[in-house]
PDB file of C-alpha atoms in Angstrom:
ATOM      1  CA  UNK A   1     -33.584 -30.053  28.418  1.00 86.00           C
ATOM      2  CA  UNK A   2     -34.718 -30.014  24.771  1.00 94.00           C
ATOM      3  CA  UNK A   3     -32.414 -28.689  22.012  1.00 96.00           C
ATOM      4  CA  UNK A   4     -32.437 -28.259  18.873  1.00 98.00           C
ATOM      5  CA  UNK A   5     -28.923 -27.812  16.126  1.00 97.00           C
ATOM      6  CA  UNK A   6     -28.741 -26.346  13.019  1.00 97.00           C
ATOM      7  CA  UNK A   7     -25.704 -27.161  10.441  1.00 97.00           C
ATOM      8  CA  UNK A   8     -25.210 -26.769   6.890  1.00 98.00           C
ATOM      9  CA  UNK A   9     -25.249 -22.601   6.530  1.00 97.00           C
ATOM     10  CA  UNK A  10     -22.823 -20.728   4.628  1.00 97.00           C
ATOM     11  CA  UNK A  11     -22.036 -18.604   0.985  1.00 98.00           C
ATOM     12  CA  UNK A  12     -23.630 -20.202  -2.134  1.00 98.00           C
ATOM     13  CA  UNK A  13     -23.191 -18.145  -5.171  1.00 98.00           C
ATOM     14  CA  UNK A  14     -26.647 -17.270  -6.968  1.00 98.00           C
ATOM     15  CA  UNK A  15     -28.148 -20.029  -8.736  1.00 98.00           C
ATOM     16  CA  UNK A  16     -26.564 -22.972  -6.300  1.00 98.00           C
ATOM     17  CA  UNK A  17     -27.859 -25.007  -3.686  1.00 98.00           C
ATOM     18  CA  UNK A  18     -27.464 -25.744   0.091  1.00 98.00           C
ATOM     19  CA  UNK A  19     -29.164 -28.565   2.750  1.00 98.00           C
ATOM     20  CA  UNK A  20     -30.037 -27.020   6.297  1.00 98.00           C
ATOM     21  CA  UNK A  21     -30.098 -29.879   8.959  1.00 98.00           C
ATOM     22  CA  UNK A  22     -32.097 -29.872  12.642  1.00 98.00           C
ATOM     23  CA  UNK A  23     -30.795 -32.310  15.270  1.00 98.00           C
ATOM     24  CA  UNK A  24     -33.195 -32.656  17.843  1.00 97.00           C
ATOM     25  CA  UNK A  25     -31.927 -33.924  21.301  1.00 96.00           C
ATOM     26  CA  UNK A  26     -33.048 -33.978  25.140  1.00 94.00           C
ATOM     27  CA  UNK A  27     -35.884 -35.916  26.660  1.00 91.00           C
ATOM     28  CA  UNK A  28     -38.420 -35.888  23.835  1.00 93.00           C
ATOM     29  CA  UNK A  29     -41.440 -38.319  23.579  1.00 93.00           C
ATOM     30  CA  UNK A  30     -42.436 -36.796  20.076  1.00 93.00           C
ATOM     31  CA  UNK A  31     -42.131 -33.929  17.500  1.00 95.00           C
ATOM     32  CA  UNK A  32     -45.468 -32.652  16.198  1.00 94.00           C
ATOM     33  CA  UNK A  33     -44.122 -30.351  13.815  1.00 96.00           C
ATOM     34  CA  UNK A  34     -40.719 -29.267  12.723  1.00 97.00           C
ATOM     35  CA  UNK A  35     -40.444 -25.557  10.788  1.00 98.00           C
ATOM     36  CA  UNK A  36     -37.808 -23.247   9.572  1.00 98.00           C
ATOM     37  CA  UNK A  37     -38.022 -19.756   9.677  1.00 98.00           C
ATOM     38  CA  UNK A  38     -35.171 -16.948   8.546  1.00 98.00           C
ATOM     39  CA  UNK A  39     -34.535 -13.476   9.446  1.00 98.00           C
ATOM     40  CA  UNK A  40     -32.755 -11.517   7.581  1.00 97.00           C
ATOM     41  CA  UNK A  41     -31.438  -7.840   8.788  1.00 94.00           C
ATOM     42  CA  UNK A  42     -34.400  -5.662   9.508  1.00 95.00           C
ATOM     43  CA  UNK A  43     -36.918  -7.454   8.505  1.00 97.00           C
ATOM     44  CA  UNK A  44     -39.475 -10.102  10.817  1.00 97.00           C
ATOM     45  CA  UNK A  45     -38.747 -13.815  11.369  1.00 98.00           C
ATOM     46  CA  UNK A  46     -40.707 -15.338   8.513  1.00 98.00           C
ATOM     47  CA  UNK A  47     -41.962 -19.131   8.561  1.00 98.00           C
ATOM     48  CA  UNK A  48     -40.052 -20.780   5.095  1.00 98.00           C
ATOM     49  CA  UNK A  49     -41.252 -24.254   5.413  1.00 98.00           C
ATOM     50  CA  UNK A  50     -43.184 -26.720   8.185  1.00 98.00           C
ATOM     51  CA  UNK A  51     -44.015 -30.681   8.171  1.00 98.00           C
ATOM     52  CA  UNK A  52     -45.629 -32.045  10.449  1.00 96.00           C
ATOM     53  CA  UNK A  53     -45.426 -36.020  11.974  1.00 93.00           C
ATOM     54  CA  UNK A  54     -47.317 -37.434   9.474  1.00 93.00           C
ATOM     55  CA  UNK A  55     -45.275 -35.402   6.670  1.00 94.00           C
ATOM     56  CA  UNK A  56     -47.606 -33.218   5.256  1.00 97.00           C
ATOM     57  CA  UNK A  57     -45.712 -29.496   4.259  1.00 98.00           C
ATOM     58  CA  UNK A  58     -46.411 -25.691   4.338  1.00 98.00           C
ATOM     59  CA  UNK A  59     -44.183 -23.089   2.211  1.00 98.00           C
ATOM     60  CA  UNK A  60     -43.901 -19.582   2.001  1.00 98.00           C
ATOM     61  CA  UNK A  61     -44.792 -18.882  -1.097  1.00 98.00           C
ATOM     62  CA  UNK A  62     -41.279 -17.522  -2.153  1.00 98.00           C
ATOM     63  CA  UNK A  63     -39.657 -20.456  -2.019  1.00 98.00           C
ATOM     64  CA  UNK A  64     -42.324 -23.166  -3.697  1.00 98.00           C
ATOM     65  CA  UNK A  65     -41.163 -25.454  -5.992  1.00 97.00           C
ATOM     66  CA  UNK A  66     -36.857 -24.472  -4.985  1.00 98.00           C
ATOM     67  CA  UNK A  67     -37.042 -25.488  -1.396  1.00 98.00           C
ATOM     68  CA  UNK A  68     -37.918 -28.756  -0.155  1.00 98.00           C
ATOM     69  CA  UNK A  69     -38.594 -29.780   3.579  1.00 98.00           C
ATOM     70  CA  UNK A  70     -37.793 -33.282   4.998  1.00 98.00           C
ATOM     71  CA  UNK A  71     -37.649 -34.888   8.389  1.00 97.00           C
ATOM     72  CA  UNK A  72     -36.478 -38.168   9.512  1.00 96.00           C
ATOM     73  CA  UNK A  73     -38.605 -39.091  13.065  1.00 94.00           C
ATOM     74  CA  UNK A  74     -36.772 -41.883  14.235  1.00 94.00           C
ATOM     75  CA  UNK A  75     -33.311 -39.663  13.429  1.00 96.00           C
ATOM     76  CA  UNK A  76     -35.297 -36.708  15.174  1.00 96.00           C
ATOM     77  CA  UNK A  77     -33.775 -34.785  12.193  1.00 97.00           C
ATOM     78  CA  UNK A  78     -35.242 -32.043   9.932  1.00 98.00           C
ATOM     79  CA  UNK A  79     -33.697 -31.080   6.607  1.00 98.00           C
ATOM     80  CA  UNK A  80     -34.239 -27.792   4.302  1.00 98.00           C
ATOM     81  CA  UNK A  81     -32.559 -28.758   1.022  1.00 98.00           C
ATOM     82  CA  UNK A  82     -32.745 -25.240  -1.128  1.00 98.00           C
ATOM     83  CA  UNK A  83     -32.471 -24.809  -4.579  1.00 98.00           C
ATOM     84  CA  UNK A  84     -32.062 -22.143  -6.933  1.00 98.00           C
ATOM     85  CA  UNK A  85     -31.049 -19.637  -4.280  1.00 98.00           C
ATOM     86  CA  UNK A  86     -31.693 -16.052  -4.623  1.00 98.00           C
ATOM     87  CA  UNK A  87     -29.741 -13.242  -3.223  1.00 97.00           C
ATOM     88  CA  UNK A  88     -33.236 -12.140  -1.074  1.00 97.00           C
ATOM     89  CA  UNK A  89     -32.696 -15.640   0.184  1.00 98.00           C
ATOM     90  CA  UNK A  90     -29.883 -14.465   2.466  1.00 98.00           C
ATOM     91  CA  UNK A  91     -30.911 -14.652   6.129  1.00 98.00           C
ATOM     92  CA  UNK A  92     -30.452 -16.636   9.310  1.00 98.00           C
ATOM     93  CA  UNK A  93     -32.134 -19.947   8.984  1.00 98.00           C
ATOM     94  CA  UNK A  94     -33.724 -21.112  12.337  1.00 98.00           C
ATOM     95  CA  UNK A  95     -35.033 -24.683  12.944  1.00 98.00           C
ATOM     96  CA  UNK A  96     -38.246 -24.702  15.029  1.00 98.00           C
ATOM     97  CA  UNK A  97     -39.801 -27.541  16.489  1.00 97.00           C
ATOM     98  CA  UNK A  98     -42.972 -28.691  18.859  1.00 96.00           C
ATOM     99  CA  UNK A  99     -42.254 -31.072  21.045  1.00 95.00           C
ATOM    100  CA  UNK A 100     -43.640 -33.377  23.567  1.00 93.00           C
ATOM    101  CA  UNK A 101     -41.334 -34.209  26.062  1.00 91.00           C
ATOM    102  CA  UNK A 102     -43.817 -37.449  27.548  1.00 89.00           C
ATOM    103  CA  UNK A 103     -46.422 -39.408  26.613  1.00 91.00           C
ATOM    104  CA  UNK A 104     -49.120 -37.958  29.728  1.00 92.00           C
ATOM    105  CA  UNK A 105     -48.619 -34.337  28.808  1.00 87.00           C
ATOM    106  CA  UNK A 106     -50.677 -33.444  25.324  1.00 86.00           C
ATOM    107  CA  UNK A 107     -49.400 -30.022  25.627  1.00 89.00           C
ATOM    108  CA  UNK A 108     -46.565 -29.143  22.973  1.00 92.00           C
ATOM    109  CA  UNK A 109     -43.292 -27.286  24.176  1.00 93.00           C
ATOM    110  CA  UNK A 110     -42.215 -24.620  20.797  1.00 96.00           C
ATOM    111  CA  UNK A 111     -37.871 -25.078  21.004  1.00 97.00           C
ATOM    112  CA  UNK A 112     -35.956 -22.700  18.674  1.00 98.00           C
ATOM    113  CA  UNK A 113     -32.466 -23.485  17.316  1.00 98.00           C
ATOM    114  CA  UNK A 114     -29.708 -20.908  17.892  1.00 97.00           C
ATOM    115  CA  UNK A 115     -30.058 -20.248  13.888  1.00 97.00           C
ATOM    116  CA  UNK A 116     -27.054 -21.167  10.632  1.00 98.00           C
ATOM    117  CA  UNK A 117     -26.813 -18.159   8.494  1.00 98.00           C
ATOM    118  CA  UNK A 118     -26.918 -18.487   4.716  1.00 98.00           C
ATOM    119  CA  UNK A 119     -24.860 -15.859   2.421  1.00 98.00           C
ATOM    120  CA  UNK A 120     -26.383 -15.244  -1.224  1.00 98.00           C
ATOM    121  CA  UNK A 121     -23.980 -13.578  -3.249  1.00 95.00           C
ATOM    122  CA  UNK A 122     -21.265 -13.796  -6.410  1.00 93.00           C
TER     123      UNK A 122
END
């Protein structure tokens, strides 16, 4: 069984700053790529940031240059450290990963976290 744990939600006022953290755990062989995503109420599930292995990123273009994406392999941890954080940044923050669970199946299995909700307001 593969799992995956977000921590680090909560209320930041306008303007402050928060770090999302991923703990990966179960029989994993390796993670291609680690992503978050949010949802906030009534809207879709929206990719925020990716990185794959070898560390290369993807952002939404909302969040460029506040939010920065970080894993550590050997850790099997991701991190979302946001900056600057905007009320429309309110949402539930999910942690998505791709993982191989052995080294004779190339076929990825996609693992969602349960989600850590972030609160934008004064």
């Amino acid at each position: 069984q593969v799992q995956l744990v977000e921590s680090g939600g909560g209320l930041v006022q306008p303007g402050g700053s928060l770090r999302l953290s991923c703990a990966a755990s179960g029989t994993i062989f390796s993670i291609n790529v680690m992503g978050w995503y949010r949802q906030a109420p009534g809207k879709e599930r929206e990719l925020v940031a990716e990185i794959t292995s070898g560390g290369n990123t993807n952002y939404a273009d909302s969040v460029k240059g506040r939010f920065t994406i970080s894993r550590d392999n050997a850790k099997k941890m991701g991190y979302l450290q946001m900056s600057s954080l905007k009320p429309e940044d309110a949402a539930v923050y999910y942690c998505n990963a791709r993982i191989r669970k052995n080294p004779y199946i190339a076929r990825a299995l996609e693992v969602w976290g349960q989600g850590t909700p972030v609160t934008v307001s004064s």
